[in-house]
Short mmCIF file of N, CA and C in Angstrom, two decimals:
data_model
loop_
_atom_site.label_atom_id
_atom_site.label_comp_id
_atom_site.label_asym_id
_atom_site.label_seq_id
_atom_site.Cartn_x
_atom_site.Cartn_y
_atom_site.Cartn_z
N UNK A 1400 15.95 -86.00 -5.98
CA UNK A 1400 16.92 -85.84 -4.92
C UNK A 1400 18.15 -85.14 -5.50
N UNK A 1401 18.54 -84.06 -4.84
CA UNK A 1401 19.72 -83.31 -5.27
C UNK A 1401 20.74 -83.32 -4.14
N UNK A 1402 21.97 -83.02 -4.50
CA UNK A 1402 23.03 -82.94 -3.51
C UNK A 1402 23.43 -81.48 -3.32
N UNK A 1403 23.58 -81.11 -2.04
CA UNK A 1403 24.01 -79.75 -1.71
C UNK A 1403 25.19 -79.86 -0.76
N UNK A 1404 25.95 -78.77 -0.64
CA UNK A 1404 27.08 -78.76 0.29
C UNK A 1404 26.59 -78.53 1.71
N UNK A 1405 27.18 -79.25 2.65
CA UNK A 1405 26.88 -79.05 4.07
C UNK A 1405 27.47 -77.69 4.48
N UNK A 1406 26.70 -76.91 5.22
CA UNK A 1406 27.17 -75.59 5.61
C UNK A 1406 28.24 -75.64 6.69
N UNK A 1407 28.40 -76.78 7.35
CA UNK A 1407 29.40 -76.92 8.40
C UNK A 1407 30.72 -77.49 7.87
N UNK A 1408 30.64 -78.67 7.23
CA UNK A 1408 31.88 -79.35 6.83
C UNK A 1408 32.16 -79.30 5.33
N UNK A 1409 31.18 -78.93 4.52
CA UNK A 1409 31.39 -78.79 3.09
C UNK A 1409 31.18 -80.06 2.28
N UNK A 1410 30.91 -81.20 2.91
CA UNK A 1410 30.66 -82.44 2.19
C UNK A 1410 29.30 -82.40 1.50
N UNK A 1411 29.11 -83.23 0.47
CA UNK A 1411 27.84 -83.28 -0.23
C UNK A 1411 26.82 -84.06 0.59
N UNK A 1412 25.60 -83.52 0.66
CA UNK A 1412 24.52 -84.11 1.44
C UNK A 1412 23.25 -84.07 0.60
N UNK A 1413 22.43 -85.09 0.72
CA UNK A 1413 21.15 -85.14 0.01
C UNK A 1413 20.22 -84.07 0.55
N UNK A 1414 19.41 -83.49 -0.31
CA UNK A 1414 18.44 -82.48 0.13
C UNK A 1414 17.35 -83.10 1.00
N UNK A 1415 17.21 -84.43 0.93
CA UNK A 1415 16.20 -85.11 1.73
C UNK A 1415 16.74 -85.58 3.08
N UNK A 1416 18.04 -85.45 3.31
CA UNK A 1416 18.65 -85.90 4.57
C UNK A 1416 18.28 -84.95 5.70
N UNK A 1417 18.07 -85.53 6.89
CA UNK A 1417 17.73 -84.72 8.06
C UNK A 1417 18.96 -84.13 8.70
N UNK A 1418 20.14 -84.70 8.43
CA UNK A 1418 21.39 -84.19 8.98
C UNK A 1418 22.54 -84.67 8.10
N UNK A 1419 23.67 -83.99 8.17
CA UNK A 1419 24.87 -84.37 7.42
C UNK A 1419 25.41 -85.68 8.01
N UNK A 1420 25.66 -86.69 7.18
CA UNK A 1420 26.17 -87.96 7.71
C UNK A 1420 27.60 -87.83 8.25
N UNK A 1421 28.35 -86.80 7.84
CA UNK A 1421 29.72 -86.64 8.29
C UNK A 1421 29.80 -85.90 9.63
N UNK A 1422 29.17 -84.71 9.71
CA UNK A 1422 29.31 -83.90 10.92
C UNK A 1422 28.04 -83.82 11.76
N UNK A 1423 26.90 -84.23 11.23
CA UNK A 1423 25.65 -84.21 11.99
C UNK A 1423 24.90 -82.88 11.96
N UNK A 1424 25.42 -81.90 11.20
CA UNK A 1424 24.76 -80.60 11.12
C UNK A 1424 23.43 -80.73 10.39
N UNK A 1425 22.42 -80.05 10.93
CA UNK A 1425 21.10 -80.08 10.29
C UNK A 1425 21.08 -79.08 9.15
N UNK A 1426 20.40 -79.41 8.05
CA UNK A 1426 20.34 -78.47 6.92
C UNK A 1426 19.51 -77.25 7.30
N UNK A 1427 19.80 -76.14 6.64
CA UNK A 1427 19.08 -74.91 6.87
C UNK A 1427 17.61 -75.10 6.47
N UNK A 1428 16.70 -74.72 7.38
CA UNK A 1428 15.28 -74.88 7.11
C UNK A 1428 14.83 -73.87 6.06
N UNK A 1429 13.99 -74.30 5.15
CA UNK A 1429 13.46 -73.41 4.13
C UNK A 1429 12.27 -72.64 4.72
N UNK A 1430 12.15 -71.39 4.34
CA UNK A 1430 11.05 -70.57 4.78
C UNK A 1430 9.86 -70.82 3.86
N UNK A 1431 8.72 -71.20 4.47
CA UNK A 1431 7.55 -71.52 3.66
C UNK A 1431 6.90 -70.26 3.09
N UNK A 1432 6.10 -70.44 2.08
CA UNK A 1432 5.40 -69.34 1.44
C UNK A 1432 4.42 -68.69 2.42
N UNK A 1433 3.81 -69.48 3.30
CA UNK A 1433 2.87 -68.95 4.29
C UNK A 1433 3.59 -68.00 5.24
N UNK A 1434 4.82 -68.37 5.64
CA UNK A 1434 5.59 -67.51 6.53
C UNK A 1434 5.88 -66.17 5.87
N UNK A 1435 6.27 -66.19 4.60
CA UNK A 1435 6.54 -64.95 3.88
C UNK A 1435 5.27 -64.10 3.74
N UNK A 1436 4.13 -64.75 3.51
CA UNK A 1436 2.88 -64.04 3.37
C UNK A 1436 2.48 -63.36 4.69
N UNK A 1437 2.60 -64.07 5.79
CA UNK A 1437 2.28 -63.51 7.10
C UNK A 1437 3.20 -62.33 7.40
N UNK A 1438 4.48 -62.47 7.12
CA UNK A 1438 5.44 -61.40 7.34
C UNK A 1438 5.08 -60.17 6.50
N UNK A 1439 4.69 -60.37 5.25
CA UNK A 1439 4.32 -59.25 4.38
C UNK A 1439 3.08 -58.53 4.92
N UNK A 1440 2.10 -59.26 5.42
CA UNK A 1440 0.90 -58.65 5.97
C UNK A 1440 1.24 -57.83 7.21
N UNK A 1441 2.09 -58.35 8.09
CA UNK A 1441 2.48 -57.63 9.30
C UNK A 1441 3.20 -56.33 8.95
N UNK A 1442 4.12 -56.39 7.99
CA UNK A 1442 4.84 -55.20 7.58
C UNK A 1442 3.89 -54.18 6.97
N UNK A 1443 2.96 -54.65 6.14
CA UNK A 1443 1.98 -53.75 5.53
C UNK A 1443 1.14 -53.04 6.59
N UNK A 1444 0.65 -53.80 7.57
CA UNK A 1444 -0.18 -53.20 8.62
C UNK A 1444 0.61 -52.21 9.46
N UNK A 1445 1.87 -52.53 9.76
CA UNK A 1445 2.71 -51.62 10.54
C UNK A 1445 2.94 -50.32 9.78
N UNK A 1446 3.26 -50.42 8.50
CA UNK A 1446 3.47 -49.21 7.70
C UNK A 1446 2.20 -48.40 7.57
N UNK A 1447 1.09 -49.07 7.39
CA UNK A 1447 -0.19 -48.39 7.25
C UNK A 1447 -0.51 -47.60 8.52
N UNK A 1448 -0.30 -48.19 9.70
CA UNK A 1448 -0.60 -47.49 10.94
C UNK A 1448 0.36 -46.34 11.17
N UNK A 1449 1.61 -46.47 10.73
CA UNK A 1449 2.58 -45.38 10.89
C UNK A 1449 2.26 -44.22 9.97
N UNK A 1450 1.91 -44.50 8.75
CA UNK A 1450 1.70 -43.46 7.74
C UNK A 1450 0.31 -42.86 7.84
N UNK A 1451 -0.70 -43.70 7.96
CA UNK A 1451 -2.08 -43.23 7.92
C UNK A 1451 -2.67 -43.05 9.31
N UNK A 1452 -2.27 -43.89 10.26
CA UNK A 1452 -2.91 -43.97 11.55
C UNK A 1452 -2.92 -42.71 12.37
N UNK A 1453 -1.87 -41.89 12.34
CA UNK A 1453 -1.80 -40.76 13.24
C UNK A 1453 -1.11 -39.57 12.58
N UNK A 1454 -1.87 -38.76 11.88
CA UNK A 1454 -1.26 -37.59 11.25
C UNK A 1454 -0.74 -36.62 12.31
N UNK A 1455 0.32 -35.90 11.98
CA UNK A 1455 0.90 -34.99 12.95
C UNK A 1455 -0.09 -33.89 13.29
N UNK A 1456 -0.07 -33.48 14.55
CA UNK A 1456 -0.97 -32.43 15.00
C UNK A 1456 -2.33 -32.95 15.45
N UNK A 1457 -2.53 -34.25 15.43
CA UNK A 1457 -3.80 -34.80 15.88
C UNK A 1457 -3.91 -34.67 17.39
N UNK A 1458 -5.05 -34.30 17.86
CA UNK A 1458 -5.26 -34.11 19.27
C UNK A 1458 -5.51 -35.46 19.95
N UNK A 1459 -5.01 -35.64 21.17
CA UNK A 1459 -5.32 -36.87 21.91
C UNK A 1459 -6.81 -36.94 22.20
N UNK A 1460 -7.37 -38.16 22.25
CA UNK A 1460 -8.80 -38.28 22.51
C UNK A 1460 -9.16 -37.83 23.92
N UNK A 1461 -10.36 -37.33 24.07
CA UNK A 1461 -10.83 -36.89 25.37
C UNK A 1461 -12.23 -37.45 25.61
N UNK A 1462 -12.79 -37.14 26.75
CA UNK A 1462 -14.14 -37.58 27.06
C UNK A 1462 -15.14 -36.69 26.32
N UNK A 1463 -16.42 -36.97 26.50
CA UNK A 1463 -17.43 -36.17 25.81
C UNK A 1463 -17.41 -34.73 26.30
N UNK A 1464 -17.95 -33.82 25.50
CA UNK A 1464 -17.91 -32.38 25.81
C UNK A 1464 -18.57 -32.08 27.14
N UNK A 1465 -19.56 -32.83 27.51
CA UNK A 1465 -20.24 -32.58 28.78
C UNK A 1465 -19.33 -32.92 29.97
N UNK A 1466 -18.26 -33.65 29.73
CA UNK A 1466 -17.33 -34.01 30.80
C UNK A 1466 -16.16 -33.05 30.91
N UNK A 1467 -16.21 -31.89 30.26
CA UNK A 1467 -15.12 -30.93 30.36
C UNK A 1467 -14.97 -30.49 31.81
N UNK A 1468 -13.74 -30.53 32.30
CA UNK A 1468 -13.46 -30.08 33.65
C UNK A 1468 -12.03 -29.61 33.71
N UNK A 1469 -11.69 -28.89 34.79
CA UNK A 1469 -10.33 -28.41 34.92
C UNK A 1469 -9.35 -29.58 35.07
N UNK A 1470 -9.78 -30.64 35.73
CA UNK A 1470 -8.92 -31.81 35.89
C UNK A 1470 -8.65 -32.48 34.55
N UNK A 1471 -9.69 -32.64 33.75
CA UNK A 1471 -9.52 -33.26 32.44
C UNK A 1471 -8.65 -32.38 31.54
N UNK A 1472 -8.84 -31.08 31.60
CA UNK A 1472 -8.01 -30.17 30.81
C UNK A 1472 -6.54 -30.29 31.22
N UNK A 1473 -6.28 -30.41 32.52
CA UNK A 1473 -4.90 -30.56 33.01
C UNK A 1473 -4.30 -31.87 32.52
N UNK A 1474 -5.05 -32.94 32.59
CA UNK A 1474 -4.56 -34.24 32.12
C UNK A 1474 -4.25 -34.20 30.63
N UNK A 1475 -5.13 -33.60 29.86
CA UNK A 1475 -4.90 -33.50 28.42
C UNK A 1475 -3.69 -32.61 28.13
N UNK A 1476 -3.49 -31.56 28.91
CA UNK A 1476 -2.32 -30.69 28.74
C UNK A 1476 -1.03 -31.47 28.97
N UNK A 1477 -1.03 -32.37 29.94
CA UNK A 1477 0.17 -33.17 30.20
C UNK A 1477 0.53 -34.03 28.99
N UNK A 1478 -0.47 -34.50 28.26
CA UNK A 1478 -0.19 -35.29 27.05
C UNK A 1478 0.54 -34.46 26.01
N UNK A 1479 0.11 -33.22 25.83
CA UNK A 1479 0.77 -32.34 24.87
C UNK A 1479 2.18 -31.97 25.32
N UNK A 1480 2.36 -31.74 26.61
CA UNK A 1480 3.68 -31.38 27.13
C UNK A 1480 4.64 -32.56 26.96
N UNK A 1481 4.17 -33.77 27.25
CA UNK A 1481 5.03 -34.96 27.11
C UNK A 1481 5.60 -35.08 25.71
N UNK A 1482 4.83 -34.69 24.70
CA UNK A 1482 5.30 -34.79 23.31
C UNK A 1482 6.53 -33.92 23.05
N UNK A 1483 6.72 -32.88 23.87
CA UNK A 1483 7.82 -31.95 23.66
C UNK A 1483 9.06 -32.28 24.47
N UNK A 1484 8.99 -33.27 25.35
CA UNK A 1484 10.10 -33.58 26.25
C UNK A 1484 11.13 -34.51 25.63
N UNK A 1485 12.38 -34.41 26.09
CA UNK A 1485 13.45 -35.31 25.64
C UNK A 1485 13.19 -36.73 26.14
N UNK A 1486 12.67 -36.85 27.37
CA UNK A 1486 12.41 -38.16 27.97
C UNK A 1486 11.00 -38.18 28.54
N UNK A 1487 9.98 -38.39 27.69
CA UNK A 1487 8.59 -38.34 28.16
C UNK A 1487 8.26 -39.37 29.23
N UNK A 1488 8.94 -40.52 29.21
CA UNK A 1488 8.63 -41.55 30.21
C UNK A 1488 9.09 -41.17 31.60
N UNK A 1489 10.01 -40.21 31.71
CA UNK A 1489 10.49 -39.79 33.02
C UNK A 1489 9.65 -38.66 33.61
N UNK A 1490 8.67 -38.17 32.87
CA UNK A 1490 7.88 -37.00 33.29
C UNK A 1490 7.05 -37.28 34.53
N UNK A 1491 7.13 -36.34 35.46
CA UNK A 1491 6.33 -36.38 36.68
C UNK A 1491 5.58 -35.05 36.78
N UNK A 1492 4.25 -35.12 36.73
CA UNK A 1492 3.42 -33.92 36.80
C UNK A 1492 2.78 -33.83 38.18
N UNK A 1493 2.50 -32.61 38.65
CA UNK A 1493 1.81 -32.46 39.94
C UNK A 1493 0.32 -32.76 39.79
N UNK A 1494 -0.34 -32.97 40.92
CA UNK A 1494 -1.79 -33.12 40.92
C UNK A 1494 -2.42 -31.75 40.66
N UNK A 1495 -3.66 -31.75 40.19
CA UNK A 1495 -4.34 -30.49 39.92
C UNK A 1495 -4.53 -29.68 41.19
N UNK A 1496 -4.55 -30.33 42.34
CA UNK A 1496 -4.74 -29.63 43.61
C UNK A 1496 -3.44 -29.04 44.17
N UNK A 1497 -2.31 -29.30 43.52
CA UNK A 1497 -1.02 -28.78 43.99
C UNK A 1497 -1.04 -27.25 43.96
N UNK A 1498 -0.38 -26.61 44.93
CA UNK A 1498 -0.40 -25.15 45.02
C UNK A 1498 0.30 -24.46 43.86
N UNK A 1499 1.18 -25.18 43.14
CA UNK A 1499 1.88 -24.59 42.00
C UNK A 1499 1.14 -24.79 40.67
N UNK A 1500 -0.06 -25.31 40.73
CA UNK A 1500 -0.87 -25.52 39.52
C UNK A 1500 -1.99 -24.49 39.50
N UNK A 1501 -2.08 -23.76 38.39
CA UNK A 1501 -3.13 -22.76 38.23
C UNK A 1501 -3.95 -23.12 37.00
N UNK A 1502 -5.25 -23.31 37.20
CA UNK A 1502 -6.16 -23.64 36.10
C UNK A 1502 -7.29 -22.61 36.11
N UNK A 1503 -7.40 -21.90 34.99
CA UNK A 1503 -8.42 -20.85 34.87
C UNK A 1503 -9.36 -21.20 33.73
N UNK A 1504 -10.66 -21.22 34.04
CA UNK A 1504 -11.65 -21.49 33.00
C UNK A 1504 -11.89 -20.20 32.22
N UNK A 1505 -11.60 -20.25 30.90
CA UNK A 1505 -11.76 -19.07 30.05
C UNK A 1505 -13.15 -18.99 29.44
N UNK A 1506 -13.68 -20.13 29.06
CA UNK A 1506 -15.04 -20.21 28.52
C UNK A 1506 -15.44 -21.68 28.58
N UNK A 1507 -16.56 -22.00 27.92
CA UNK A 1507 -17.04 -23.38 27.93
C UNK A 1507 -15.98 -24.31 27.35
N UNK A 1508 -15.44 -25.18 28.15
CA UNK A 1508 -14.47 -26.20 27.75
C UNK A 1508 -13.17 -25.58 27.19
N UNK A 1509 -12.78 -24.43 27.75
CA UNK A 1509 -11.53 -23.76 27.37
C UNK A 1509 -10.84 -23.30 28.65
N UNK A 1510 -9.61 -23.77 28.85
CA UNK A 1510 -8.90 -23.52 30.10
C UNK A 1510 -7.47 -23.04 29.84
N UNK A 1511 -7.00 -22.17 30.73
CA UNK A 1511 -5.60 -21.77 30.70
C UNK A 1511 -4.93 -22.45 31.89
N UNK A 1512 -3.81 -23.13 31.61
CA UNK A 1512 -3.13 -23.92 32.64
C UNK A 1512 -1.69 -23.46 32.77
N UNK A 1513 -1.28 -23.22 34.00
CA UNK A 1513 0.11 -22.94 34.35
C UNK A 1513 0.51 -24.02 35.34
N UNK A 1514 1.56 -24.76 35.02
CA UNK A 1514 1.97 -25.87 35.88
C UNK A 1514 3.46 -26.14 35.66
N UNK A 1515 3.91 -27.30 36.10
CA UNK A 1515 5.30 -27.69 35.90
C UNK A 1515 5.40 -29.19 35.66
N UNK A 1516 6.57 -29.59 35.18
CA UNK A 1516 6.87 -31.01 34.96
C UNK A 1516 8.31 -31.25 35.39
N UNK A 1517 8.54 -32.33 36.09
CA UNK A 1517 9.89 -32.78 36.41
C UNK A 1517 10.21 -33.91 35.44
N UNK A 1518 11.30 -33.76 34.67
CA UNK A 1518 11.67 -34.79 33.71
C UNK A 1518 13.17 -34.74 33.45
N UNK A 1519 13.66 -35.80 32.81
CA UNK A 1519 15.08 -35.86 32.50
C UNK A 1519 15.39 -35.01 31.28
N UNK A 1520 16.54 -34.32 31.36
CA UNK A 1520 17.00 -33.58 30.19
C UNK A 1520 17.84 -34.52 29.32
N UNK A 1521 18.49 -33.99 28.29
CA UNK A 1521 19.27 -34.80 27.37
C UNK A 1521 20.45 -35.51 28.01
N UNK A 1522 20.87 -35.03 29.20
CA UNK A 1522 22.01 -35.64 29.89
C UNK A 1522 21.56 -36.61 30.99
N UNK A 1523 20.26 -36.75 31.19
CA UNK A 1523 19.74 -37.68 32.19
C UNK A 1523 19.47 -37.06 33.55
N UNK A 1524 19.73 -35.77 33.70
CA UNK A 1524 19.47 -35.10 34.97
C UNK A 1524 18.00 -34.69 35.05
N UNK A 1525 17.42 -34.85 36.23
CA UNK A 1525 16.03 -34.42 36.44
C UNK A 1525 15.99 -32.91 36.60
N UNK A 1526 15.14 -32.26 35.82
CA UNK A 1526 14.99 -30.81 35.91
C UNK A 1526 13.50 -30.47 35.99
N UNK A 1527 13.20 -29.33 36.57
CA UNK A 1527 11.82 -28.85 36.64
C UNK A 1527 11.62 -27.77 35.59
N UNK A 1528 10.60 -27.94 34.77
CA UNK A 1528 10.27 -26.96 33.73
C UNK A 1528 8.85 -26.50 33.94
N UNK A 1529 8.64 -25.21 33.89
CA UNK A 1529 7.30 -24.65 34.00
C UNK A 1529 6.69 -24.60 32.60
N UNK A 1530 5.38 -24.81 32.53
CA UNK A 1530 4.71 -24.71 31.24
C UNK A 1530 3.41 -23.95 31.38
N UNK A 1531 2.99 -23.39 30.26
CA UNK A 1531 1.74 -22.66 30.18
C UNK A 1531 1.07 -23.07 28.87
N UNK A 1532 -0.23 -23.29 28.92
CA UNK A 1532 -0.95 -23.73 27.73
C UNK A 1532 -2.43 -23.36 27.85
N UNK A 1533 -3.04 -23.12 26.72
CA UNK A 1533 -4.49 -22.95 26.68
C UNK A 1533 -5.06 -24.21 26.05
N UNK A 1534 -5.92 -24.89 26.78
CA UNK A 1534 -6.53 -26.13 26.31
C UNK A 1534 -7.96 -25.84 25.87
N UNK A 1535 -8.29 -26.33 24.68
CA UNK A 1535 -9.61 -26.10 24.10
C UNK A 1535 -10.24 -27.44 23.75
N UNK A 1536 -11.34 -27.79 24.42
CA UNK A 1536 -12.09 -28.99 24.08
C UNK A 1536 -12.85 -28.74 22.80
N UNK A 1537 -12.63 -29.57 21.79
CA UNK A 1537 -13.24 -29.34 20.48
C UNK A 1537 -14.71 -29.75 20.47
N UNK A 1538 -15.49 -29.17 19.56
CA UNK A 1538 -16.94 -29.44 19.51
C UNK A 1538 -17.30 -30.91 19.28
N UNK A 1539 -16.40 -31.69 18.67
CA UNK A 1539 -16.74 -33.10 18.44
C UNK A 1539 -16.83 -33.88 19.75
N UNK A 1540 -16.36 -33.27 20.86
CA UNK A 1540 -16.44 -33.91 22.16
C UNK A 1540 -15.45 -35.02 22.38
N UNK A 1541 -14.55 -35.22 21.44
CA UNK A 1541 -13.59 -36.32 21.55
C UNK A 1541 -12.14 -35.86 21.54
N UNK A 1542 -11.90 -34.61 21.20
CA UNK A 1542 -10.53 -34.15 21.01
C UNK A 1542 -10.28 -32.84 21.75
N UNK A 1543 -8.99 -32.62 21.99
CA UNK A 1543 -8.54 -31.37 22.61
C UNK A 1543 -7.48 -30.74 21.72
N UNK A 1544 -7.40 -29.41 21.79
CA UNK A 1544 -6.37 -28.69 21.06
C UNK A 1544 -5.58 -27.87 22.07
N UNK A 1545 -4.25 -27.90 21.91
CA UNK A 1545 -3.38 -27.10 22.77
C UNK A 1545 -2.99 -25.85 22.00
N UNK A 1546 -3.19 -24.69 22.59
CA UNK A 1546 -2.82 -23.42 21.96
C UNK A 1546 -1.79 -22.73 22.85
N UNK A 1547 -0.86 -22.07 22.24
CA UNK A 1547 0.14 -21.27 22.94
C UNK A 1547 0.89 -22.06 24.00
N UNK A 1548 1.30 -23.28 23.68
CA UNK A 1548 2.07 -24.10 24.61
C UNK A 1548 3.49 -23.56 24.70
N UNK A 1549 3.89 -23.22 25.91
CA UNK A 1549 5.27 -22.77 26.11
C UNK A 1549 5.84 -23.50 27.32
N UNK A 1550 7.06 -24.00 27.16
CA UNK A 1550 7.75 -24.71 28.23
C UNK A 1550 9.05 -23.97 28.50
N UNK A 1551 9.24 -23.54 29.74
CA UNK A 1551 10.46 -22.81 30.10
C UNK A 1551 11.48 -23.73 30.72
#
């Protein structure tokens, strides 16, 4: 049994006491070794997913190559456009059937898309930006690549 100072009143208190006999303050709880171990594992996994999990330039996943369509190409294009916006959560894209959306099939699973996005700028105002991109479904059937993405 050792004596330590109470963190509230400064009187000496036994390390085995549940509270200070003078002021009633409870002693600071000690962090167990299991808690530190769990915390270390969580930090390790978080760092691993940040560093290894998603290298820059990785294409968002897509459906199988047989499912290539103009609608899927447009949806995948919106993912690439969102990455370039100041406020991606505010982005509003038109439907593929909208008259201001142009989707041209260039070859098997390769599309040129001209469309727009309404999103917040750096000052919080909603603005409309037109974009153009060539979407290419990769041979692995799981990924897409955006080429010549331009946002005006």
